[in-house]
Coordinates of C-alpha atoms in Angstrom, one line a residue:
X26 CA -61.4 -71.8 -22.6
X27 CA -62.6 -69.1 -25.0
X28 CA -62.4 -69.2 -28.8
X29 CA -59.8 -66.4 -28.7
X30 CA -57.6 -68.4 -26.3
X31 CA -57.9 -71.5 -28.5
X32 CA -56.8 -69.5 -31.6
X33 CA -53.9 -68.1 -29.6
X34 CA -52.6 -71.5 -28.5
X35 CA -53.0 -72.8 -32.1
X36 CA -51.0 -69.9 -33.5
X37 CA -48.4 -70.4 -30.8
X38 CA -48.0 -74.1 -31.7
X39 CA -47.8 -73.5 -35.5
X40 CA -45.3 -70.7 -35.1
X41 CA -43.1 -72.8 -32.8
X42 CA -43.1 -75.7 -35.2
X43 CA -42.2 -73.4 -38.2
X44 CA -39.5 -71.7 -36.1
X45 CA -37.8 -75.0 -35.2
X46 CA -38.1 -76.3 -38.7
X47 CA -36.6 -73.2 -40.2
X48 CA -33.8 -73.2 -37.6
X49 CA -32.9 -76.7 -38.6
X50 CA -33.0 -76.0 -42.3
X51 CA -30.8 -72.9 -41.7
X52 CA -28.0 -75.3 -40.8
X53 CA -28.0 -76.8 -44.3
X54 CA -25.7 -75.4 -47.0
X55 CA -27.5 -72.7 -49.0
X56 CA -30.3 -72.2 -46.5
X57 CA -28.6 -69.7 -44.1
X58 CA -31.1 -67.0 -45.0
X59 CA -33.7 -68.8 -42.8
X60 CA -31.8 -67.9 -39.7
X61 CA -33.5 -64.5 -39.4
X62 CA -36.9 -66.0 -40.4
X63 CA -36.6 -68.5 -37.5
X64 CA -36.2 -65.4 -35.2
X65 CA -39.4 -63.9 -36.8
X66 CA -41.3 -67.1 -36.2
X67 CA -40.2 -67.5 -32.6
X68 CA -40.9 -63.8 -31.9
X69 CA -44.5 -64.3 -33.2
X70 CA -44.9 -67.5 -31.2
X71 CA -44.1 -65.6 -28.0
X72 CA -46.3 -62.7 -29.1
X73 CA -49.2 -65.0 -29.6
X74 CA -48.7 -66.7 -26.3
X75 CA -48.7 -63.4 -24.5
X76 CA -52.2 -62.8 -25.9
X77 CA -53.5 -65.2 -23.3
X78 CA -53.6 -62.6 -20.5
X79 CA -55.8 -60.3 -22.7
X80 CA -58.4 -63.1 -23.0
X81 CA -58.1 -64.7 -19.6
X82 CA -60.2 -62.9 -17.0
X83 CA -58.5 -64.7 -14.1
X84 CA -55.2 -62.8 -14.6
X85 CA -54.6 -59.4 -13.1
X86 CA -54.5 -56.1 -15.0
X87 CA -50.8 -55.8 -14.0
X88 CA -50.1 -59.1 -15.8
X89 CA -51.9 -57.8 -18.9
X90 CA -49.7 -54.6 -18.7
X91 CA -46.4 -56.5 -18.5
X92 CA -47.5 -58.9 -21.3
X93 CA -48.4 -56.0 -23.5
X94 CA -44.9 -54.4 -22.9
X95 CA -43.3 -57.7 -23.9
X96 CA -45.5 -57.9 -26.9
X97 CA -44.3 -54.5 -28.1
X98 CA -40.7 -55.6 -27.8
X99 CA -41.5 -58.8 -29.7
X100 CA -43.2 -56.8 -32.4
X101 CA -40.0 -54.7 -32.9
X102 CA -38.0 -57.9 -33.0
X103 CA -40.4 -59.5 -35.5
X104 CA -40.0 -56.5 -37.8
X105 CA -36.3 -56.5 -37.5
X106 CA -36.1 -60.2 -38.4
X107 CA -38.3 -59.8 -41.4
X108 CA -36.2 -56.9 -42.7
X109 CA -33.0 -59.0 -42.4
X110 CA -34.7 -62.1 -43.9
X111 CA -35.9 -60.1 -46.9
X112 CA -32.4 -58.7 -47.4
X113 CA -31.0 -62.3 -47.6
X114 CA -33.8 -63.6 -49.8
X115 CA -33.7 -60.6 -52.2
X116 CA -29.8 -60.7 -52.2
X117 CA -29.6 -57.1 -51.1
X118 CA -26.0 -56.8 -49.8
X119 CA -26.0 -53.0 -49.4
X120 CA -27.6 -53.0 -45.9
X121 CA -28.2 -49.3 -46.1
X122 CA -31.7 -49.7 -44.9
X123 CA -30.6 -51.7 -41.9
X124 CA -28.3 -48.9 -40.7
X125 CA -31.5 -46.9 -40.0
X126 CA -34.0 -49.6 -39.1
X127 CA -31.8 -51.6 -36.7
X128 CA -31.1 -48.8 -34.1
X129 CA -34.7 -47.5 -34.5
X130 CA -36.3 -50.9 -33.8
X131 CA -33.9 -51.5 -31.0
X132 CA -34.7 -48.2 -29.4
X133 CA -38.5 -48.7 -29.7
X134 CA -38.3 -52.2 -28.4
X135 CA -36.2 -51.4 -25.3
X136 CA -38.3 -48.2 -24.6
X137 CA -41.5 -50.2 -24.7
X138 CA -40.1 -53.0 -22.6
X139 CA -38.3 -51.0 -19.9
X140 CA -40.3 -47.8 -19.6
X141 CA -44.0 -47.0 -19.3
X142 CA -43.8 -44.2 -22.0
X143 CA -45.7 -46.2 -24.6
X144 CA -48.0 -48.1 -22.2
X145 CA -48.6 -46.0 -19.1
X146 CA -50.4 -48.8 -17.2
X147 CA -54.1 -48.4 -17.7
X148 CA -56.1 -51.5 -18.9
X149 CA -59.2 -51.1 -21.0
X150 CA -61.8 -53.7 -21.8
X151 CA -63.0 -54.0 -25.4
X152 CA -64.7 -56.6 -27.6
X153 CA -67.9 -57.7 -29.2
X154 CA -70.5 -58.8 -26.7
X155 CA -72.6 -60.5 -29.4
X156 CA -69.8 -62.9 -30.2
X157 CA -68.7 -63.3 -26.6
X158 CA -65.3 -61.7 -27.4
X159 CA -63.8 -59.6 -24.6
X160 CA -60.3 -58.3 -24.5
X161 CA -58.3 -56.5 -21.8
X162 CA -55.8 -54.3 -23.4
X163 CA -53.1 -52.0 -22.0
X164 CA -54.0 -48.5 -23.1
X165 CA -51.2 -46.9 -25.1
X166 CA -50.1 -43.2 -25.0
X167 CA -50.0 -41.1 -28.1
X168 CA -46.2 -41.8 -28.3
X169 CA -47.1 -45.5 -28.0
X170 CA -49.5 -45.4 -30.8
X171 CA -46.9 -43.7 -33.1
X172 CA -44.3 -46.3 -32.0
X173 CA -46.7 -49.2 -32.8
X174 CA -47.3 -47.7 -36.2
X175 CA -43.6 -47.3 -36.9
X176 CA -42.7 -50.8 -35.7
X177 CA -45.4 -52.4 -37.7
X178 CA -45.1 -50.0 -40.6
X179 CA -41.4 -51.0 -41.2
X180 CA -42.7 -54.2 -42.7
X181 CA -43.0 -52.1 -45.8
X182 CA -39.3 -52.7 -46.2
X183 CA -39.6 -56.5 -46.7
X184 CA -42.7 -56.0 -48.8
X185 CA -40.8 -53.8 -51.2
X186 CA -37.8 -56.1 -51.3
X187 CA -39.9 -59.3 -51.8
X188 CA -41.8 -57.5 -54.5
X189 CA -38.6 -56.8 -56.4
X190 CA -37.5 -60.4 -55.9
X191 CA -40.9 -61.5 -57.3
X192 CA -40.3 -59.5 -60.5
X193 CA -36.9 -61.2 -60.8
X194 CA -38.7 -64.6 -60.7
X195 CA -38.2 -65.7 -57.1
X196 CA -40.7 -68.5 -56.4
X197 CA -43.5 -67.7 -53.9
X198 CA -42.3 -64.2 -53.3
X199 CA -45.7 -62.8 -54.3
X200 CA -47.3 -65.1 -51.7
X201 CA -45.1 -63.6 -48.9
X202 CA -45.8 -60.1 -50.1
X203 CA -49.6 -60.7 -50.0
X204 CA -49.4 -62.1 -46.5
X205 CA -47.3 -59.1 -45.2
X206 CA -49.8 -56.7 -46.7
X207 CA -52.7 -58.5 -44.9
X208 CA -50.7 -58.2 -41.7
X209 CA -50.3 -54.4 -42.2
X210 CA -54.0 -54.1 -42.8
X211 CA -55.0 -56.1 -39.7
X212 CA -52.5 -54.1 -37.7
X213 CA -54.3 -50.9 -38.8
X214 CA -57.6 -52.6 -37.8
X215 CA -56.3 -53.2 -34.3
X216 CA -55.1 -49.6 -34.0
X217 CA -58.5 -48.3 -34.9
X218 CA -60.3 -50.7 -32.5
X219 CA -58.0 -49.7 -29.6
X220 CA -58.7 -46.0 -30.5
X221 CA -62.5 -46.7 -30.3
X222 CA -63.2 -46.0 -34.0
X223 CA -65.4 -49.1 -34.2
X224 CA -65.9 -52.4 -32.6
X225 CA -64.2 -55.5 -34.1
X226 CA -62.1 -58.4 -33.0
X227 CA -58.3 -58.0 -32.8
X228 CA -56.9 -59.6 -35.9
X229 CA -53.2 -58.9 -35.9
X230 CA -52.3 -61.8 -33.7
X231 CA -53.9 -64.2 -36.2
X232 CA -52.7 -62.2 -39.2
X233 CA -49.1 -62.6 -37.9
X234 CA -49.6 -66.3 -38.7
X235 CA -50.2 -65.6 -42.5
X236 CA -46.6 -64.6 -43.5
X237 CA -45.2 -67.3 -41.2
X238 CA -47.3 -70.0 -43.0
X239 CA -46.6 -68.4 -46.4
X240 CA -42.9 -68.7 -45.8
X241 CA -43.4 -72.3 -44.5
X242 CA -45.2 -73.1 -47.8
X243 CA -42.3 -71.5 -49.7
X244 CA -39.9 -73.6 -47.7
X245 CA -41.7 -76.7 -48.7
X246 CA -41.6 -75.8 -52.4
X247 CA -37.9 -74.8 -52.1
X248 CA -37.1 -78.1 -50.4
X249 CA -38.9 -80.1 -53.1
X250 CA -37.1 -78.1 -55.8
X251 CA -33.7 -78.8 -54.1
X252 CA -34.5 -82.5 -53.7
X253 CA -35.4 -82.7 -57.4
X254 CA -32.2 -80.9 -58.4
X255 CA -30.2 -83.2 -56.1
X256 CA -31.7 -86.3 -57.8
X257 CA -31.0 -84.8 -61.3
X258 CA -27.4 -84.0 -60.2
X259 CA -27.0 -87.5 -58.8
X260 CA -28.2 -89.0 -62.1
X261 CA -25.9 -86.8 -64.1
X262 CA -23.0 -87.7 -61.9
X263 CA -23.8 -91.4 -62.3
X264 CA -24.0 -91.0 -66.1
X265 CA -20.6 -89.2 -66.1
X266 CA -19.1 -91.9 -63.9
X267 CA -20.4 -94.6 -66.3
X268 CA -19.0 -92.7 -69.3
X269 CA -15.6 -92.2 -67.6
X270 CA -15.5 -95.8 -66.6
X271 CA -16.2 -96.9 -70.2
X272 CA -13.6 -94.5 -71.5
X273 CA -11.1 -95.8 -68.9
X274 CA -11.8 -99.4 -70.1
X275 CA -11.2 -98.4 -73.7
X276 CA -8.0 -96.6 -72.7
X277 CA -6.8 -99.7 -70.8
X278 CA -7.6 -101.9 -73.9
X279 CA -5.7 -99.5 -76.1
X280 CA -2.8 -99.6 -73.6
X281 CA -2.7 -103.4 -73.7
X282 CA -2.7 -103.4 -77.5
X283 CA 0.1 -100.8 -77.5
X284 CA 2.1 -102.9 -75.1
X285 CA 1.6 -106.0 -77.2
X286 CA 2.6 -104.1 -80.3
X287 CA 5.6 -102.6 -78.6
X288 CA 6.7 -106.1 -77.6
X289 CA 6.2 -107.3 -81.1
X290 CA 8.2 -104.4 -82.5
X291 CA 11.1 -105.2 -80.1
X292 CA 10.9 -108.9 -81.1
X293 CA 10.8 -108.0 -84.9
X294 CA 13.8 -105.6 -84.5
X295 CA 15.8 -108.3 -82.8
X296 CA 14.9 -111.0 -85.4
X297 CA 15.7 -108.5 -88.2
X298 CA 19.1 -107.7 -86.7
X299 CA 20.0 -111.4 -86.3
X300 CA 18.9 -112.3 -89.8
X301 CA 20.4 -109.2 -91.5
X302 CA 24.0 -110.0 -90.5
X303 CA 24.3 -113.5 -92.0
X304 CA 22.2 -112.4 -95.0
X305 CA 24.7 -109.6 -95.7
X306 CA 27.5 -112.1 -95.6
X307 CA 25.7 -114.5 -98.0
X308 CA 25.0 -111.6 -100.4
X309 CA 28.6 -110.5 -100.3
X310 CA 29.8 -114.0 -101.1
X311 CA 27.4 -114.4 -103.9
X312 CA 28.4 -111.0 -105.4
X313 CA 32.1 -112.1 -105.1
X314 CA 31.3 -115.3 -107.0
X315 CA 29.4 -113.4 -109.7
X316 CA 32.2 -110.8 -110.1
X317 CA 35.4 -112.9 -109.7
X318 CA 34.6 -116.5 -110.4
X319 CA 32.2 -116.2 -113.3
X320 CA 34.7 -117.9 -115.7
X321 CA 34.7 -121.1 -113.8
X322 CA 30.9 -121.3 -113.2
X323 CA 28.7 -123.1 -115.6
X324 CA 25.6 -121.6 -117.0
X325 CA 23.4 -123.5 -114.4
X326 CA 25.8 -122.4 -111.7
X327 CA 25.4 -118.8 -112.7
X328 CA 21.6 -119.1 -112.7
X329 CA 21.8 -120.6 -109.2
X330 CA 24.0 -117.8 -108.0
X331 CA 21.6 -115.2 -109.5
X332 CA 18.6 -116.9 -107.9
X333 CA 20.4 -116.9 -104.6
X334 CA 21.1 -113.2 -104.9
X335 CA 17.5 -112.5 -105.6
X336 CA 16.5 -114.6 -102.6
X337 CA 19.0 -112.8 -100.4
X338 CA 17.6 -109.5 -101.7
X339 CA 14.1 -110.6 -100.8
X340 CA 15.3 -111.6 -97.3
X341 CA 16.8 -108.1 -96.9
X342 CA 13.5 -106.6 -98.0
X343 CA 11.7 -108.7 -95.5
X344 CA 14.2 -107.6 -92.8
X345 CA 13.6 -103.9 -93.6
X346 CA 9.9 -104.5 -93.4
X347 CA 10.3 -106.1 -90.0
X348 CA 12.3 -103.1 -88.8
X349 CA 9.7 -100.7 -90.2
X350 CA 7.0 -102.8 -88.4
X351 CA 8.9 -102.5 -85.2
X352 CA 9.2 -98.7 -85.5
X353 CA 5.5 -98.4 -86.3
X354 CA 4.6 -100.6 -83.3
X355 CA 6.6 -98.5 -81.0
X356 CA 5.2 -95.3 -82.3
X357 CA 1.9 -93.8 -81.1
X358 CA -1.2 -94.8 -83.0
X359 CA -2.6 -92.1 -85.3
X360 CA -6.0 -92.2 -87.0
X361 CA -6.3 -91.3 -90.6
X362 CA -7.4 -92.3 -94.0
X363 CA -5.8 -95.4 -95.7
X364 CA -5.9 -96.3 -99.4
X365 CA -6.8 -100.0 -99.5
X366 CA -6.1 -100.6 -103.2
X367 CA -2.3 -100.3 -102.9
X368 CA -2.3 -102.5 -99.8
X369 CA -4.2 -105.2 -101.6
X370 CA -2.0 -105.0 -104.7
X371 CA 1.1 -105.3 -102.5
X372 CA -0.4 -108.3 -100.6
X373 CA -1.1 -110.0 -103.9
X374 CA 2.4 -109.4 -105.2
X375 CA 3.9 -110.9 -102.0

């Protein structure tokens, strides 16, 4: 197997792997833009595989001719996929360019595949004898040369879009731009080699691999970034859950305290009601004695009645305080400043 054939198979394997990887990633949320890139990768994989007839002398010239026609259709598909991929990456929703490029690339691809207008059928042998490189290539017509330039030259569209995305800070956009520029340069090299301008190896088949691997590297960076963001989000969610759990615990404790205070308030109100009625009767009787029976009471009896009135008044005060405590317990708690000195003085007086 020749060196060119080995490179072709290597490129085919790498492109297939990247195509399958990007196709799987495109199913993930937020990665749908890779759908068109997976098409570009598989188109290049097939393009590289079809390079084998050009380097395998055992295959017929007719096989080389059909393979070259398929390659031209795959080149058009490759450019189409890159244009749509760049629109998704650069967030270009206008799609004005695609209204022109889509029918143009479709027409070029079908014409090259189904008609001999671009590749009449002749096969030429080129290469560099010193390096043992020999290629059998389907000779293209003048229209075929123009069509090849147009199909490959439309990669300028994703280059411009990715360059704009690079200026906006899109990671690894510059790497993809550089790889596409190299692809255009190598495509120009192959055109000149086929035209007989000079002798050089065909490079476009290998250069196709550069933007594919550039995007694969960008996918790795993007995956790592998403993984880090996911971990940070998970940590933040865990922190919020812990905070909310602690707040819920505090709220439950406050609810328990409020329930206890409400029960205490109801109990205090009931006790106050039961004490207040007999205390009122006692106070009324003592006031009656003081007002109507003062003549028959001795001095010590009057003192006893007065002390009893004071005690009953104190009982009434305590009852009112119990009622106030019950109302406060049933009311919602409110935070605020409290003057401690009056409270202390009141406690001491009690």
